[in-house]
Amino acid sequence: DVTARVRLERRLADVMEAEHKLLENIFPRHVLEHIATSAAVNPCSASQFNLSMLNAMPDPTKTATDHEQCTILFSDIVGFTQMCKEVPAKTVMRFLNDLYTRF
């Protein structure tokens, strides 16, 4: 009976698909392709890429692009998710506006 193995393989495929979708939402395609082709494993397309390949990118500056009059800021606010559950949306928006205006 191979039922357990089939279920495990389906679950693994689901997890890998979720990982790929997450990466595709975070990184531009050209970054994914660069990481995938720079990996120590055989070059593969961005859709076959996984998180362990992030460490294989030897020089991230090679994927940098330049856009005049554009700034992107990635930030992580400790406790933000919990705050959003407890504080009214307008208060959260005022907090974010004040915080990023200061930047």
Tab-separated table of N, CA and C in Angstrom, residues 24-100:
chain	number	residue	atom	x	y	z
A	24	GLU	N	7.933	34.346	-5.399
A	24	GLU	CA	7.552	35.142	-6.565
A	24	GLU	C	6.848	36.429	-6.162
A	25	ASN	N	6.238	36.461	-4.977
A	25	ASN	CA	5.604	37.680	-4.485
A	25	ASN	C	6.605	38.630	-3.841
A	26	ILE	N	7.734	38.088	-3.415
A	26	ILE	CA	8.737	38.911	-2.732
A	26	ILE	C	9.773	39.474	-3.700
A	27	PHE	N	10.268	38.624	-4.591
A	27	PHE	CA	11.379	39.009	-5.449
A	27	PHE	C	10.929	39.232	-6.887
A	28	PRO	N	11.535	40.200	-7.577
A	28	PRO	CA	11.284	40.335	-9.013
A	28	PRO	C	11.804	39.091	-9.744
A	29	ARG	N	11.208	38.779	-10.872
A	29	ARG	CA	11.575	37.583	-11.632
A	29	ARG	C	13.068	37.554	-11.971
A	30	HIS	N	13.656	38.705	-12.355
A	30	HIS	CA	15.072	38.686	-12.725
A	30	HIS	C	15.959	38.307	-11.541
A	31	VAL	N	15.547	38.626	-10.326
A	31	VAL	CA	16.315	38.233	-9.149
A	31	VAL	C	16.202	36.729	-8.938
A	32	LEU	N	14.989	36.199	-9.063
A	32	LEU	CA	14.798	34.754	-8.926
A	32	LEU	C	15.622	33.986	-9.955
A	33	GLU	N	15.608	34.463	-11.183
A	33	GLU	CA	16.366	33.785	-12.235
A	33	GLU	C	17.860	33.845	-11.961
A	34	HIS	N	18.331	34.993	-11.481
A	34	HIS	CA	19.761	35.128	-11.175
A	34	HIS	C	20.159	34.176	-10.052
A	35	ILE	N	19.353	34.113	-9.001
A	35	ILE	CA	19.661	33.227	-7.882
A	35	ILE	C	19.645	31.776	-8.347
A	36	ALA	N	18.633	31.438	-9.129
A	36	ALA	CA	18.507	30.050	-9.586
A	36	ALA	C	19.697	29.638	-10.449
A	37	THR	N	20.146	30.519	-11.321
A	37	THR	CA	21.263	30.155	-12.195
A	37	THR	C	22.603	30.254	-11.479
A	38	SER	N	22.654	30.986	-10.364
A	38	SER	CA	23.896	31.096	-9.590
A	38	SER	C	24.041	29.976	-8.575
A	39	ALA	N	22.969	29.227	-8.374
A	39	ALA	CA	22.986	28.176	-7.353
A	39	ALA	C	23.998	27.095	-7.705
A	40	ALA	N	24.453	26.415	-6.705
A	40	ALA	CA	25.424	25.330	-6.915
A	40	ALA	C	24.792	24.129	-7.610
A	41	VAL	N	23.473	24.044	-7.571
A	41	VAL	CA	22.780	22.964	-8.257
A	41	VAL	C	22.650	23.319	-9.725
A	42	ASN	N	22.104	22.419	-10.513
A	42	ASN	CA	21.913	22.696	-11.935
A	42	ASN	C	21.037	23.918	-12.115
A	43	PRO	N	21.349	24.778	-13.087
A	43	PRO	CA	20.503	25.940	-13.330
A	43	PRO	C	19.061	25.510	-13.580
A	44	CYS	N	18.151	26.288	-13.027
A	44	CYS	CA	16.735	25.973	-13.218
A	44	CYS	C	15.954	27.268	-13.339
A	45	SER	N	14.731	27.168	-13.742
A	45	SER	CA	13.898	28.348	-13.892
A	45	SER	C	13.432	28.824	-12.533
A	46	ALA	N	12.932	30.043	-12.466
A	46	ALA	CA	12.456	30.612	-11.210
A	46	ALA	C	11.332	29.787	-10.613
A	47	SER	N	10.561	29.111	-11.430
A	47	SER	CA	9.455	28.326	-10.895
A	47	SER	C	9.929	27.049	-10.201
A	48	GLN	N	11.210	26.688	-10.348
A	48	GLN	CA	11.739	25.487	-9.715
A	48	GLN	C	12.667	25.814	-8.562
A	49	PHE	N	12.669	27.002	-8.108
A	49	PHE	CA	13.597	27.550	-7.161
A	49	PHE	C	13.095	27.383	-5.748
A	50	ASN	N	13.979	27.244	-4.784
A	50	ASN	CA	13.551	27.128	-3.396
A	50	ASN	C	14.397	28.012	-2.486
A	51	LEU	N	13.963	28.150	-1.244
A	51	LEU	CA	14.600	29.074	-0.305
A	51	LEU	C	16.078	28.792	-0.067
A	52	SER	N	16.493	27.541	-0.129
A	52	SER	CA	17.897	27.220	0.127
A	52	SER	C	18.825	27.849	-0.908
A	53	MET	N	18.296	28.235	-2.044
A	53	MET	CA	19.119	28.840	-3.098
A	53	MET	C	19.460	30.301	-2.814
A	54	LEU	N	18.800	30.924	-1.823
A	54	LEU	CA	19.079	32.326	-1.533
A	54	LEU	C	20.529	32.539	-1.125
A	55	ASN	N	21.112	31.572	-0.435
A	55	ASN	CA	22.498	31.688	0.000
A	55	ASN	C	23.486	31.509	-1.140
A	56	ALA	N	23.027	31.038	-2.266
A	56	ALA	CA	23.920	30.765	-3.390
A	56	ALA	C	24.198	31.998	-4.237
A	57	MET	N	23.557	33.108	-3.954
A	57	MET	CA	23.733	34.310	-4.755
A	57	MET	C	25.046	34.994	-4.366
A	58	PRO	N	26.097	34.885	-5.172
A	58	PRO	CA	27.405	35.394	-4.787
A	58	PRO	C	27.498	36.913	-4.746
A	59	ASP	N	26.870	37.603	-5.656
A	59	ASP	CA	26.972	39.061	-5.707
A	59	ASP	C	25.609	39.668	-6.020
A	60	PRO	N	24.843	40.020	-4.976
A	60	PRO	CA	23.505	40.553	-5.217
A	60	PRO	C	23.498	41.875	-5.981
A	61	THR	N	24.621	42.584	-6.008
A	61	THR	CA	24.655	43.861	-6.724
A	61	THR	C	24.527	43.680	-8.230
A	62	LYS	N	24.794	42.467	-8.730
A	62	LYS	CA	24.673	42.225	-10.164
A	62	LYS	C	23.212	42.266	-10.625
A	63	THR	N	22.287	42.118	-9.692
A	63	THR	CA	20.872	42.139	-10.072
A	63	THR	C	20.220	43.491	-9.802
A	64	ALA	N	20.976	44.426	-9.262
A	64	ALA	CA	20.408	45.731	-8.923
A	64	ALA	C	19.973	46.471	-10.180
A	65	THR	N	18.872	47.165	-10.066
A	65	THR	CA	18.396	48.011	-11.151
A	65	THR	C	18.257	49.429	-10.625
A	66	ASP	N	18.227	50.383	-11.514
A	66	ASP	CA	18.153	51.776	-11.129
A	66	ASP	C	16.899	52.402	-11.716
A	67	HIS	N	16.168	53.086	-10.879
A	67	HIS	CA	14.970	53.803	-11.326
A	67	HIS	C	15.018	55.198	-10.723
A	68	GLU	N	15.135	56.192	-11.573
A	68	GLU	CA	15.175	57.559	-11.079
A	68	GLU	C	13.838	57.915	-10.442
A	69	GLN	N	13.892	58.731	-9.412
A	69	GLN	CA	12.718	59.238	-8.705
A	69	GLN	C	11.869	58.129	-8.086
A	70	CYS	N	12.509	57.090	-7.631
A	70	CYS	CA	11.777	55.994	-7.006
A	70	CYS	C	12.591	55.484	-5.814
A	71	THR	N	11.929	55.351	-4.679
A	71	THR	CA	12.569	54.794	-3.501
A	71	THR	C	11.676	53.699	-2.953
A	72	ILE	N	12.281	52.571	-2.614
A	72	ILE	CA	11.533	51.468	-2.017
A	72	ILE	C	12.149	51.179	-0.665
A	73	LEU	N	11.304	51.123	0.341
A	73	LEU	CA	11.759	50.839	1.689
A	73	LEU	C	11.052	49.596	2.193
A	74	PHE	N	11.822	48.593	2.573
A	74	PHE	CA	11.269	47.402	3.209
A	74	PHE	C	11.484	47.558	4.701
A	75	SER	N	10.458	47.340	5.477
A	75	SER	CA	10.626	47.477	6.923
A	75	SER	C	9.816	46.411	7.647
A	76	ASP	N	10.237	46.155	8.851
A	76	ASP	CA	9.533	45.210	9.708
A	76	ASP	C	9.322	45.904	11.042
A	77	ILE	N	8.087	46.019	11.463
A	77	ILE	CA	7.759	46.684	12.718
A	77	ILE	C	7.412	45.607	13.730
A	78	VAL	N	8.231	45.484	14.753
A	78	VAL	CA	8.006	44.470	15.777
A	78	VAL	C	6.651	44.719	16.435
A	79	GLY	N	5.828	43.682	16.476
A	79	GLY	CA	4.521	43.776	17.111
A	79	GLY	C	3.425	44.342	16.236
A	80	PHE	N	3.728	44.626	14.970
A	80	PHE	CA	2.751	45.276	14.093
A	80	PHE	C	1.505	44.420	13.866
A	81	THR	N	1.686	43.135	13.630
A	81	THR	CA	0.537	42.257	13.371
A	81	THR	C	-0.390	42.239	14.573
A	82	GLN	N	0.166	42.103	15.758
A	82	GLN	CA	-0.659	42.092	16.968
A	82	GLN	C	-1.332	43.447	17.165
A	83	MET	N	-0.608	44.535	16.900
A	83	MET	CA	-1.182	45.865	17.039
A	83	MET	C	-2.393	46.018	16.129
A	84	CYS	N	-2.298	45.510	14.915
A	84	CYS	CA	-3.401	45.627	13.956
A	84	CYS	C	-4.644	44.875	14.431
A	85	LYS	N	-4.447	43.845	15.244
A	85	LYS	CA	-5.587	43.098	15.785
A	85	LYS	C	-6.278	43.855	16.909
A	86	GLU	N	-5.542	44.752	17.576
A	86	GLU	CA	-6.052	45.408	18.776
A	86	GLU	C	-6.429	46.869	18.584
A	87	VAL	N	-5.875	47.503	17.568
A	87	VAL	CA	-6.039	48.948	17.382
A	87	VAL	C	-6.913	49.205	16.156
A	88	PRO	N	-7.790	50.226	16.220
A	88	PRO	CA	-8.627	50.551	15.050
A	88	PRO	C	-7.775	50.889	13.822
A	89	ALA	N	-8.289	50.569	12.647
A	89	ALA	CA	-7.555	50.759	11.388
A	89	ALA	C	-7.093	52.202	11.198
A	90	LYS	N	-7.932	53.163	11.534
A	90	LYS	CA	-7.536	54.579	11.373
A	90	LYS	C	-6.344	54.928	12.251
A	91	THR	N	-6.282	54.360	13.421
A	91	THR	CA	-5.141	54.605	14.313
A	91	THR	C	-3.877	53.997	13.728
A	92	VAL	N	-3.995	52.806	13.159
A	92	VAL	CA	-2.844	52.161	12.511
A	92	VAL	C	-2.360	53.024	11.358
A	93	MET	N	-3.272	53.517	10.554
A	93	MET	CA	-2.889	54.350	9.401
A	93	MET	C	-2.216	55.635	9.852
A	94	ARG	N	-2.718	56.258	10.909
A	94	ARG	CA	-2.069	57.470	11.426
A	94	ARG	C	-0.663	57.149	11.920
A	95	PHE	N	-0.532	56.017	12.621
A	95	PHE	CA	0.781	55.591	13.112
A	95	PHE	C	1.752	55.410	11.944
A	96	LEU	N	1.326	54.666	10.907
A	96	LEU	CA	2.195	54.426	9.748
A	96	LEU	C	2.532	55.725	9.028
A	97	ASN	N	1.555	56.597	8.854
A	97	ASN	CA	1.808	57.876	8.185
A	97	ASN	C	2.831	58.692	8.960
A	98	ASP	N	2.669	58.757	10.277
A	98	ASP	CA	3.619	59.502	11.109
A	98	ASP	C	5.010	58.879	11.041
A	99	LEU	N	5.082	57.554	11.168
A	99	LEU	CA	6.361	56.851	11.139
A	99	LEU	C	7.107	57.094	9.837
A	100	TYR	N	6.439	56.876	8.707
A	100	TYR	CA	7.120	56.983	7.419
A	100	TYR	C	7.315	58.424	6.969
